[in-house]
XYZ file of C-alpha atoms in Angstrom:
717
model
C 208.669 18.641 100.716
C 209.770 15.583 102.419
C 208.542 12.438 100.819
C 208.627 9.137 102.546
C 207.625 5.871 100.758
C 206.304 3.119 102.895
C 204.700 -0.177 101.978
C 201.066 0.121 101.235
C 198.829 0.263 104.273
C 195.823 2.076 102.980
C 192.946 1.501 100.681
C 192.766 0.871 96.978
C 192.722 4.493 95.942
C 195.862 5.279 97.912
C 197.576 2.249 96.445
C 196.585 3.215 92.921
C 198.345 6.552 93.235
C 201.518 5.260 94.805
C 204.542 5.850 92.617
C 202.559 7.821 89.980
C 201.284 11.094 91.422
C 200.522 12.937 94.584
C 198.043 15.794 94.716
C 198.858 18.684 97.024
C 196.208 20.630 98.793
C 196.718 23.482 96.381
C 195.809 21.087 93.544
C 199.297 20.889 92.124
C 200.113 17.634 90.470
C 203.238 16.061 91.845
C 204.419 12.752 90.319
C 207.405 11.486 92.228
C 208.974 8.240 91.122
C 210.510 5.497 93.179
C 213.933 6.753 92.269
C 213.044 10.297 93.476
C 212.472 9.049 96.969
C 215.648 7.012 96.933
C 213.960 3.517 96.676
C 214.566 0.603 94.385
C 211.747 -0.394 92.133
C 211.459 -3.946 93.437
C 208.519 -5.333 91.540
C 209.138 -8.810 92.754
C 208.887 -8.065 96.466
C 206.205 -5.489 96.101
C 202.920 -6.919 97.275
C 200.310 -7.397 94.597
C 202.538 -6.089 91.827
C 201.457 -6.978 88.285
C 203.924 -5.922 85.622
C 201.421 -6.374 82.782
C 199.034 -3.752 84.298
C 199.481 -0.053 84.932
C 199.004 1.153 88.442
C 195.680 2.586 87.546
C 194.488 -0.842 86.351
C 195.455 -2.858 89.400
C 192.847 -5.323 90.601
C 191.230 -4.715 93.954
C 192.953 -6.239 96.977
C 191.557 -9.504 98.324
C 188.730 -9.281 100.786
C 189.383 -11.175 103.987
C 186.714 -13.595 105.086
C 186.863 -16.208 107.823
C 184.311 -18.312 106.045
C 186.328 -18.806 102.877
C 188.885 -21.572 102.984
C 192.321 -20.699 101.881
C 193.565 -22.552 98.853
C 196.760 -24.468 99.054
C 198.605 -22.078 96.785
C 197.680 -18.476 95.820
C 194.996 -16.126 97.096
C 191.294 -16.036 96.389
C 191.911 -14.100 93.248
C 194.165 -16.823 91.949
C 197.382 -14.820 92.020
C 200.669 -15.631 93.658
C 200.458 -15.199 97.400
C 202.572 -12.379 98.897
C 204.006 -12.183 102.372
C 200.838 -10.384 103.423
C 197.619 -12.170 104.146
C 195.455 -9.039 103.854
C 195.585 -5.452 102.610
C 196.934 -4.301 105.938
C 200.490 -4.778 107.184
C 201.211 -6.741 110.269
C 200.897 -4.759 113.530
C 204.068 -6.286 114.784
C 205.943 -4.834 111.821
C 204.713 -1.221 111.854
C 203.011 -0.692 115.151
C 199.517 0.556 115.784
C 200.030 4.085 114.299
C 201.979 4.996 111.179
C 202.539 8.434 109.667
C 202.938 9.384 106.073
C 203.331 12.906 104.808
C 203.105 14.408 101.362
C 204.342 17.903 101.046
C 203.300 19.635 104.226
C 200.343 17.351 105.032
C 200.546 14.337 107.275
C 198.262 11.392 106.864
C 197.632 9.245 109.905
C 196.704 5.543 109.511
C 195.264 4.203 112.649
C 194.267 0.534 113.050
C 193.316 -1.441 116.052
C 195.570 -4.122 117.401
C 194.588 -7.616 116.132
C 194.250 -10.078 119.046
C 196.461 -13.250 118.858
C 193.457 -15.535 119.612
C 191.768 -14.554 116.327
C 194.836 -15.613 114.363
C 194.938 -18.948 116.112
C 191.308 -19.644 115.260
C 191.910 -18.776 111.657
C 194.944 -21.093 111.583
C 192.982 -23.961 113.127
C 190.147 -23.462 110.650
C 192.557 -23.551 107.757
C 194.276 -26.672 109.059
C 190.987 -28.440 109.647
C 189.672 -27.636 106.210
C 192.948 -28.648 104.628
C 192.771 -31.975 106.424
C 189.169 -32.472 105.275
C 190.145 -31.809 101.694
C 193.001 -34.257 101.897
C 190.730 -36.905 103.470
C 188.121 -36.408 100.773
C 190.787 -36.754 98.128
C 192.126 -39.950 99.684
C 188.610 -41.381 100.053
C 187.867 -40.677 96.406
C 191.102 -42.396 95.430
C 190.215 -45.413 97.575
C 186.754 -45.655 96.033
C 188.218 -45.534 92.557
C 190.800 -48.167 93.485
C 188.084 -50.384 95.000
C 185.982 -50.126 91.855
C 188.978 -51.150 89.774
C 189.670 -54.149 91.987
C 186.018 -55.172 91.844
C 186.098 -55.070 88.063
C 189.275 -57.135 88.041
C 187.648 -59.734 90.277
C 184.608 -59.866 87.986
C 186.951 -60.285 85.028
C 188.634 -63.213 86.814
C 185.303 -64.990 87.259
C 184.436 -64.378 83.605
C 187.750 -65.862 82.468
C 187.219 -68.845 84.725
C 183.729 -69.503 83.390
C 184.985 -69.331 79.800
C 187.776 -71.849 80.621
C 190.559 -69.341 79.957
C 192.516 -70.694 82.869
C 195.935 -69.221 82.048
C 194.617 -65.658 81.842
C 192.492 -66.165 84.936
C 195.438 -67.481 86.952
C 197.660 -64.580 85.917
C 194.979 -62.052 86.868
C 194.362 -63.814 90.182
C 197.997 -63.532 91.212
C 198.001 -59.833 90.282
C 194.903 -59.191 92.385
C 195.882 -61.185 95.411
C 199.502 -60.034 95.555
C 198.731 -56.811 97.428
C 196.380 -58.557 99.819
C 198.890 -61.251 100.712
C 201.422 -58.487 101.451
C 199.055 -56.600 103.743
C 199.080 -57.319 107.452
C 195.307 -57.188 107.557
C 192.771 -57.389 104.786
C 191.155 -54.278 106.255
C 194.184 -52.338 105.012
C 192.996 -52.767 101.439
C 189.789 -51.848 99.711
C 187.496 -53.712 97.391
C 184.152 -52.246 96.441
C 181.457 -54.855 97.036
C 177.800 -54.297 96.202
C 176.638 -57.265 98.269
C 174.986 -55.838 101.423
C 176.408 -58.432 103.822
C 179.869 -59.096 102.365
C 182.968 -57.419 103.748
C 186.297 -56.934 102.024
C 187.649 -60.006 103.823
C 184.785 -62.091 102.464
C 185.342 -60.911 98.902
C 188.999 -61.916 98.935
C 188.247 -65.260 100.562
C 185.583 -65.900 97.931
C 188.151 -65.084 95.260
C 190.646 -67.572 96.702
C 187.923 -70.199 97.079
C 186.961 -69.734 93.440
C 190.585 -69.957 92.325
C 191.008 -73.222 94.227
C 187.924 -74.524 92.437
C 189.493 -73.560 89.116
C 192.616 -75.537 90.004
C 190.429 -78.516 90.881
C 188.821 -78.338 87.450
C 192.324 -78.601 85.979
C 193.175 -81.550 88.282
C 195.852 -79.454 90.016
C 194.962 -80.772 93.444
C 198.386 -80.277 95.016
C 198.320 -76.571 94.151
C 194.703 -76.149 95.236
C 195.123 -77.759 98.672
C 197.067 -74.979 100.518
C 194.793 -72.258 99.127
C 191.606 -74.113 100.011
C 192.906 -75.000 103.460
C 193.851 -71.369 104.211
C 190.354 -70.191 103.279
C 188.825 -73.000 105.338
C 190.911 -72.063 108.392
C 189.870 -68.397 108.224
C 186.197 -69.190 107.766
C 186.262 -71.831 110.488
C 187.050 -69.208 113.139
C 184.099 -66.981 112.246
C 181.671 -66.650 115.184
C 178.242 -68.230 115.109
C 177.000 -71.404 113.430
C 178.742 -72.617 110.255
C 177.931 -70.366 107.340
C 177.220 -71.527 103.816
C 180.600 -70.135 102.731
C 182.351 -72.222 105.384
C 180.419 -75.314 104.329
C 181.469 -74.761 100.730
C 185.121 -74.449 101.780
C 184.760 -77.535 103.970
C 183.403 -79.620 101.099
C 186.042 -78.284 98.709
C 188.950 -79.088 101.012
C 187.696 -82.598 101.717
C 187.200 -83.266 98.019
C 190.800 -82.217 97.366
C 192.085 -84.491 100.115
C 190.131 -87.395 98.665
C 191.426 -86.644 95.176
C 195.037 -86.910 96.367
C 194.297 -90.101 98.301
C 194.302 -88.630 101.803
C 191.015 -90.193 102.824
C 192.051 -90.490 106.459
C 192.611 -86.721 106.751
C 189.288 -86.027 105.087
C 187.605 -88.462 107.471
C 189.049 -86.608 110.488
C 187.729 -83.277 109.221
C 184.252 -84.706 108.596
C 184.291 -86.508 111.933
C 185.092 -83.246 113.722
C 181.969 -81.669 112.245
C 179.871 -84.752 113.013
C 180.890 -84.778 116.675
C 179.767 -81.214 117.325
C 177.427 -80.573 120.211
C 174.472 -79.960 117.905
C 173.290 -82.968 115.899
C 171.788 -80.878 113.090
C 171.593 -81.428 109.336
C 175.184 -80.232 108.869
C 176.452 -82.770 111.371
C 174.425 -85.552 109.740
C 175.772 -84.615 106.321
C 179.296 -84.983 107.645
C 178.307 -88.291 109.203
C 177.343 -89.547 105.754
C 180.687 -88.326 104.417
C 182.589 -90.105 107.198
C 180.975 -93.332 106.018
C 182.062 -92.694 102.451
C 185.650 -91.976 103.517
C 185.767 -95.223 105.481
C 184.397 -97.069 102.478
C 187.171 -95.609 100.310
C 189.690 -96.935 102.833
C 188.129 -100.413 102.678
C 186.685 -100.206 106.200
C 183.228 -101.419 105.176
C 182.279 -102.729 108.609
C 183.015 -99.383 110.328
C 181.288 -97.513 107.515
C 178.218 -99.714 107.919
C 178.028 -99.070 111.670
C 178.334 -95.304 111.253
C 175.797 -95.255 108.406
C 173.287 -97.180 110.494
C 173.724 -94.598 113.265
C 173.213 -91.678 110.886
C 170.191 -93.324 109.248
C 168.478 -93.937 112.581
C 169.137 -90.350 113.649
C 167.598 -89.075 110.431
C 164.626 -91.364 110.970
C 164.174 -89.889 114.435
C 164.490 -86.273 113.328
C 162.831 -86.246 109.909
C 160.919 -89.498 109.485
C 161.162 -92.205 106.802
C 159.862 -90.052 103.937
C 162.600 -87.420 104.114
C 164.800 -87.526 101.039
C 168.051 -87.470 103.032
C 166.758 -90.264 105.252
C 166.036 -92.358 102.181
C 169.502 -91.691 100.774
C 171.151 -92.654 104.055
C 169.139 -95.864 104.024
C 170.243 -96.629 100.471
C 173.878 -96.033 101.428
C 173.461 -98.431 104.339
C 172.036 -101.005 101.935
C 175.061 -100.512 99.698
C 177.446 -101.226 102.569
C 175.500 -104.341 103.541
C 175.641 -105.569 99.945
C 179.415 -105.060 99.954
C 179.690 -107.176 103.090
C 177.560 -109.920 101.503
C 179.848 -109.982 98.455
C 182.878 -110.162 100.727
C 181.443 -113.108 102.616
C 180.812 -114.970 99.366
C 184.548 -114.897 98.620
C 185.743 -115.879 102.081
C 186.911 -119.359 102.957
C 187.912 -120.941 106.229
C 187.038 -124.020 108.175
C 183.547 -125.312 108.784
C 182.979 -123.161 111.870
C 183.986 -119.990 110.024
C 181.881 -120.888 107.023
C 178.838 -121.427 109.238
C 179.496 -118.082 110.902
C 179.828 -116.396 107.516
C 176.595 -117.945 106.304
C 174.716 -116.725 109.369
C 176.157 -113.214 108.948
C 175.200 -113.206 105.279
C 171.636 -114.219 106.080
C 171.414 -111.497 108.728
C 172.713 -108.874 106.300
C 170.307 -109.957 103.571
C 167.423 -109.838 106.020
C 168.421 -106.319 107.121
C 168.702 -105.221 103.499
C 165.186 -106.431 102.759
C 163.780 -104.731 105.878
C 165.382 -101.363 105.022
C 164.295 -101.495 101.402
C 160.737 -102.408 102.316
C 160.603 -99.514 104.777
C 161.772 -97.128 102.072
C 159.498 -98.671 99.443
C 156.483 -98.271 101.717
C 156.940 -94.485 101.531
C 155.863 -94.578 97.877
C 152.342 -93.587 98.989
C 153.225 -90.070 97.892
C 151.331 -88.802 94.848
C 154.452 -89.633 92.821
C 157.400 -91.655 94.167
C 160.764 -89.911 94.086
C 163.735 -91.277 92.198
C 165.319 -92.478 95.431
C 162.176 -94.418 96.357
C 162.081 -95.959 92.896
C 165.750 -96.934 93.257
C 164.916 -98.584 96.574
C 162.096 -100.480 94.877
C 164.469 -101.641 92.165
C 166.931 -102.927 94.771
C 164.121 -104.679 96.627
C 163.065 -106.400 93.420
C 166.635 -107.547 92.828
C 166.791 -108.961 96.379
C 163.623 -110.951 95.766
C 164.916 -112.069 92.357
C 168.117 -113.414 93.921
C 165.978 -115.295 96.426
C 164.221 -116.973 93.444
C 160.986 -115.172 94.368
C 160.325 -114.266 90.767
C 156.602 -113.587 91.128
C 157.187 -111.275 94.098
C 159.955 -109.534 92.185
C 157.598 -109.014 89.261
C 155.075 -107.326 91.580
C 157.776 -104.860 92.677
C 159.361 -104.275 89.275
C 156.124 -103.362 87.494
C 155.322 -100.161 89.505
C 159.005 -99.217 89.625
C 159.278 -99.511 85.849
C 156.083 -97.542 85.270
C 157.177 -94.851 87.740
C 160.579 -94.469 86.116
C 159.010 -94.208 82.675
C 156.839 -91.326 83.888
C 159.597 -89.559 85.791
C 162.712 -90.307 83.715
C 161.380 -91.370 80.319
C 161.283 -94.657 78.410
C 164.874 -94.447 77.213
C 166.592 -93.516 80.445
C 169.274 -96.003 81.453
C 167.750 -96.613 84.882
C 164.310 -97.163 83.352
C 165.636 -99.713 80.878
C 167.591 -101.493 83.625
C 164.416 -101.984 85.647
C 162.524 -103.109 82.555
C 165.271 -105.605 81.797
C 165.014 -107.043 85.318
C 161.236 -107.297 84.913
C 161.715 -109.252 81.691
C 164.170 -111.602 83.397
C 161.782 -112.135 86.313
C 159.039 -113.070 83.853
C 161.385 -115.373 81.939
C 162.523 -117.183 85.076
C 158.946 -118.084 85.961
C 159.132 -120.655 83.157
C 155.645 -120.309 81.734
C 154.621 -119.836 78.142
C 152.639 -116.677 78.854
C 155.467 -115.176 80.920
C 157.915 -115.998 78.118
C 155.763 -114.041 75.685
C 155.468 -111.056 78.047
C 159.217 -111.146 78.611
C 159.860 -111.099 74.859
C 157.690 -107.986 74.413
C 159.546 -106.109 77.152
C 163.070 -107.261 76.337
C 162.737 -106.715 72.588
C 161.701 -103.076 73.104
C 164.575 -102.427 75.504
C 167.093 -104.136 73.223
C 166.041 -102.108 70.182
C 166.071 -98.873 72.197
C 169.557 -99.543 73.459
C 170.768 -100.319 69.952
C 169.586 -96.936 68.672
C 170.750 -94.909 71.676
C 174.051 -96.454 72.629
C 177.239 -97.085 70.744
C 177.949 -100.472 69.264
C 179.650 -102.784 71.665
C 177.885 -101.320 74.661
C 177.712 -103.919 77.426
C 174.148 -103.072 78.444
C 172.834 -103.431 74.900
C 174.659 -106.764 74.570
C 173.227 -107.921 77.903
C 169.698 -107.070 76.763
C 170.276 -108.978 73.524
C 171.475 -112.030 75.451
C 168.409 -111.977 77.706
C 166.133 -111.692 74.684
C 167.921 -114.492 72.796
C 167.676 -116.769 75.817
C 163.944 -116.116 75.995
C 163.588 -116.930 72.289
C 165.405 -120.213 72.910
C 163.020 -121.053 75.737
C 160.117 -120.452 73.375
C 161.790 -122.566 70.700
C 161.922 -119.562 68.387
C 165.306 -120.512 66.936
C 165.366 -118.148 63.930
C 164.883 -115.065 66.133
C 167.377 -116.434 68.627
C 169.842 -116.939 65.773
C 169.490 -113.302 64.639
C 170.025 -112.052 68.177
C 173.101 -114.223 68.741
C 174.642 -113.215 65.418
C 174.279 -109.552 66.377
C 175.827 -110.244 69.780
C 178.775 -112.095 68.234
C 179.376 -109.273 65.765
C 179.385 -106.674 68.551
C 181.765 -108.640 70.747
C 184.202 -109.361 67.929
C 184.443 -105.651 67.074
C 184.426 -104.419 70.657
C 187.834 -103.162 71.716
C 189.261 -105.084 74.614
C 186.492 -107.666 74.687
C 187.783 -110.794 76.498
C 188.280 -113.880 74.360
C 186.123 -115.878 76.738
C 183.117 -113.662 76.015
C 183.610 -114.020 72.259
C 183.838 -117.803 72.640
C 180.638 -117.824 74.690
C 178.862 -115.903 71.925
C 180.093 -118.432 69.317
C 178.989 -121.303 71.504
C 175.471 -119.906 71.957
C 175.157 -119.261 68.236
C 176.408 -122.761 67.420
C 173.850 -124.317 69.762
C 171.071 -122.281 68.167
C 172.120 -123.336 64.676
C 172.410 -126.984 65.749
C 168.867 -126.925 67.132
C 167.491 -125.937 63.718
C 168.409 -129.313 62.241
C 170.087 -130.575 59.126
C 169.568 -127.385 57.113
C 171.923 -125.500 59.442
C 174.544 -128.234 59.864
C 177.070 -126.581 57.572
C 176.822 -123.245 59.454
C 177.044 -125.160 62.725
C 180.241 -126.833 61.592
C 181.722 -123.442 60.586
C 180.932 -121.900 63.976
C 181.851 -124.843 66.212
C 184.820 -126.271 64.301
C 187.490 -123.798 65.388
C 185.917 -123.494 68.817
C 186.148 -127.260 69.435
C 189.730 -127.489 68.266
C 190.682 -124.580 70.520
C 188.941 -126.032 73.563
C 190.146 -129.574 72.865
C 193.730 -128.286 72.981
C 193.357 -126.387 76.248
C 190.897 -128.619 78.148
C 190.141 -131.821 76.198
C 187.937 -133.575 78.761
C 185.925 -130.634 80.044
C 182.175 -130.963 79.819
C 181.898 -127.918 77.534
C 184.520 -129.277 75.143
C 182.842 -132.677 74.951
C 179.413 -131.130 74.402
C 180.806 -128.928 71.613
C 182.468 -131.972 70.030
C 179.202 -133.911 70.181
C 177.382 -131.209 68.209
C 180.241 -130.859 65.744
C 180.338 -134.605 65.073
C 176.586 -134.669 64.596
C 176.766 -131.795 62.088
C 179.615 -133.413 60.168
C 177.798 -136.739 59.946
C 175.054 -135.256 57.755
C 177.458 -133.785 55.197
C 178.645 -135.801 52.264
C 182.200 -137.014 52.555
C 182.635 -135.860 56.163
C 181.766 -139.148 57.887
C 185.301 -140.057 58.807
C 185.884 -136.607 60.346
C 182.694 -137.036 62.297
C 183.766 -140.504 63.433
C 187.100 -139.179 64.741
C 185.450 -136.418 66.729
C 182.773 -138.775 68.052
C 185.419 -141.256 69.214
C 187.248 -138.495 71.161
C 184.003 -137.440 72.765
C 183.009 -140.991 73.691
C 186.416 -141.696 75.221
C 186.272 -138.419 77.136
C 182.848 -139.249 78.532
C 184.003 -142.701 79.523
C 187.094 -141.326 81.251
C 184.972 -139.102 83.459
C 183.299 -142.170 84.963
C 179.846 -140.612 84.732
C 177.154 -142.767 83.134
C 174.617 -140.090 82.508
C 172.618 -138.817 79.570
C 175.639 -137.254 77.884
C 177.531 -140.540 78.057
C 174.619 -142.430 76.504
C 174.284 -139.827 73.763
C 177.991 -139.980 72.878
C 177.764 -143.802 72.661
C 174.677 -143.521 70.492
C 176.406 -141.145 68.034
C 179.625 -143.136 67.903
C 177.745 -146.406 67.406
C 175.597 -144.948 64.635
C 178.692 -143.704 62.773
C 180.340 -147.107 63.114
C 177.176 -148.613 61.729
C 177.322 -146.201 58.802
C 180.907 -147.125 57.914
C 179.981 -150.832 58.341
C 182.167 -151.503 61.352
C 179.502 -153.754 62.774
C 181.519 -155.601 65.383
C 182.729 -152.404 67.059
C 179.301 -150.869 66.771
C 177.747 -153.929 68.392
C 180.158 -153.714 71.305
C 179.536 -150.030 71.912
C 175.756 -150.183 71.553
C 175.471 -153.293 73.673
C 177.152 -151.463 76.553
C 174.757 -148.565 76.116
C 171.735 -150.922 76.092
C 172.818 -152.673 79.240
C 173.156 -149.357 81.109
C 170.666 -149.014 83.946
C 168.884 -145.728 83.367
C 166.719 -144.211 86.085
C 165.615 -140.832 84.818
C 163.122 -140.565 82.009
C 165.540 -138.739 79.726
C 168.190 -141.379 80.325
C 165.681 -144.126 79.554
C 164.694 -142.452 76.287
C 168.337 -142.239 75.215
C 168.879 -145.899 76.188
C 165.960 -146.881 73.956
C 167.547 -145.017 71.036
C 170.728 -146.974 71.617
C 168.651 -150.182 71.775
C 167.083 -149.325 68.424
C 170.553 -148.976 66.864
C 171.709 -152.117 68.652
C 168.882 -154.055 67.026
C 169.968 -152.746 63.623
C 173.559 -153.819 64.157
C 172.432 -157.301 65.220
C 170.277 -157.536 62.110
C 173.230 -156.454 59.961
C 175.243 -159.280 61.462
C 172.337 -161.621 60.780
C 171.635 -162.169 64.440
C 167.932 -161.984 63.830
C 166.691 -163.698 66.981
C 168.760 -161.340 69.155
C 167.677 -158.379 67.069
C 164.006 -159.362 67.446
C 164.445 -159.764 71.179
C 166.075 -156.341 71.573
C 163.578 -154.570 69.328
C 160.619 -156.173 71.062
C 161.973 -154.903 74.380
C 162.554 -151.441 72.908
C 159.051 -151.233 71.486
C 157.506 -152.340 74.786
C 159.536 -149.783 76.755
C 158.694 -147.022 74.313
C 155.017 -147.758 74.662
C 155.334 -147.425 78.425
C 157.412 -144.226 78.455
C 156.489 -142.294 75.342
C 153.054 -140.919 74.501
C 150.995 -142.844 72.005
C 151.542 -142.022 68.357
C 155.093 -140.685 68.610
C 157.313 -141.435 65.561
C 159.891 -143.393 67.567
C 157.462 -146.211 68.333
C 156.370 -146.545 64.693
C 159.996 -146.502 63.583
C 160.895 -149.319 65.965
C 157.931 -151.391 64.807
C 158.900 -150.954 61.170
C 162.454 -151.998 61.975
C 161.148 -155.037 63.781
C 159.079 -156.004 60.738
C 162.113 -155.592 58.503
C 164.165 -157.813 60.778
C 161.466 -160.487 60.733
C 161.228 -160.271 56.953
C 164.986 -160.479 56.604
C 165.019 -163.487 58.878
C 162.417 -165.252 56.755
C 164.258 -164.326 53.619
C 167.483 -165.636 55.000
C 165.809 -168.910 56.035
C 164.309 -169.244 52.592
C 167.647 -168.603 50.926
C 169.308 -171.098 53.212
C 166.642 -173.717 52.554
C 166.888 -173.261 48.805
C 170.617 -173.437 48.981
C 170.426 -176.782 50.791
C 167.930 -178.197 48.236
C 170.209 -177.314 45.352
C 173.161 -178.899 47.056
C 171.304 -182.202 47.584
C 169.783 -182.324 44.100
C 172.906 -181.520 42.143
C 175.338 -183.212 44.498
C 177.118 -179.999 45.356
C 179.227 -180.389 48.432
């Protein structure tokens, strides 16, 4: 029997019996081996061979199906793929008909030719499905990568918000490194849950946020190129400016201003302002152009631009719009700057007249703008900007000495700020302080009392809220102390001035001039309280006078301080000579000035009285005679001249010039009766002195007469 072994081309049952047994038609069992037929037992190249299974336990061959995709490696059963793709051999290898015989029987295996087009379709299907699998795999990887990048970006924002700038900066550079290396941001992926944000927008937002973080750290030089790059990309987006572009625009301009490049910032703002559409964005940039010009010292150009923007806002939105009001307040600020500049300018007469006319025009425009803004307060509740405009209007009226009109404005502004901002807000207390000053400057007893109530409350509130040495608290205390002085309430004024002096002495960097002013005010207050405070007055004014007398001996302030010091020393035991020395310096200083006013008369009065006290009658007579002969015109000067006349009469009486003393005192008494109200102590004092002089004259005549009688009777020569 001829046996021929061929590769398997039949069904499972045939394959199961290959190499184990062959059954003849006469039922004899024949079991040829591979060696019997002269073949090598190549288990490696044999299709579907499994060494761990017997031939009777072989798994079924794979079932071909066009609908099942082929895996990348292996067959559908998961085993290693052989050189055959099905259970049938290739037609090209064996032909359409093969013969196999066992013993005397031939088995014919017929199969139809497979068309080449079917194989091509199967190949295309496999390639397409392989490509789809690879695309799905890549898409899944991209999604995962995008989620990771999104989480990293969220972590950056969290680090920034918690002020962990070093970690945030390191993470930012890690995130942005791959995007900066890409030719297009579309080449990278970031998962974004915002419905209208693209990957480009997310990265630009990240860079914008990082630039903001650098700004918080004052790293403006590092932030500028990043912010500018974001601004350039967003600027070229189609359509009207987006909110993201506006944010980048504001950020870049703020950086330029921070590094002192105000001109560059102005150009950027001006470009937005000069767009074809004069909308709110353009007007906002117009306001910013004005601010940049102000920072460059171009107040006149800033004022012109601000006036243009304000009028455009008035036209578009009306006077009650909040942005219109703010533009008006900025315009007022520029006008006030110009007024201050004019006040410090010199020049010839023509220039000064021109400056005065410009100043008046500016002040008039300021008042008109503020009144227009203040008239919009008819809302149910005025806004803070309207209240600020009212405050400025009150200040304008105050500076024009229209104190009653200023009071009318300050009252509703103060009440409105108390309702909106609270009693202890700084702006509220500032308005209340101005109201108190307006009441004080009206110079009436009832307005003084109202001013004290307001100023005392503000002063106490500022003491409790603000740190010691605060300038606003000190200013409130000074206003209150001045009001107390106007009321003649010297003890309360003294307490206020002592607190002010203490604060200024312990305030770091407080100018010496301010400390000296506080001492001077306190010394005046103590001096006004009379003899009981003379020792304290001398302690406060002593060093101050010596300091001023060294630096400016003949200044009016120095001479006034010396006058009070000499007066205080004169009432203290054993200090008369010190008082006389100071009084002499003051009198000489007043005489050197050439002014024969009230201060000159008062210095002569004090010096003459001290000479009278130390019994230097001749010098006292000379000084007081010159004071008496002074021609006084004002009532106060006449009163002081009469005091000098009273002392002059005393000196004449001391020198036994009774007729002259009587003549002077009679004239003084007559003048006092004409000038002073009836019943004042000065008149009674002069009359008593006149009686004493007359009595002394009689006594002297009697003594002289008796002395002459004794000489004649006893022969005394």
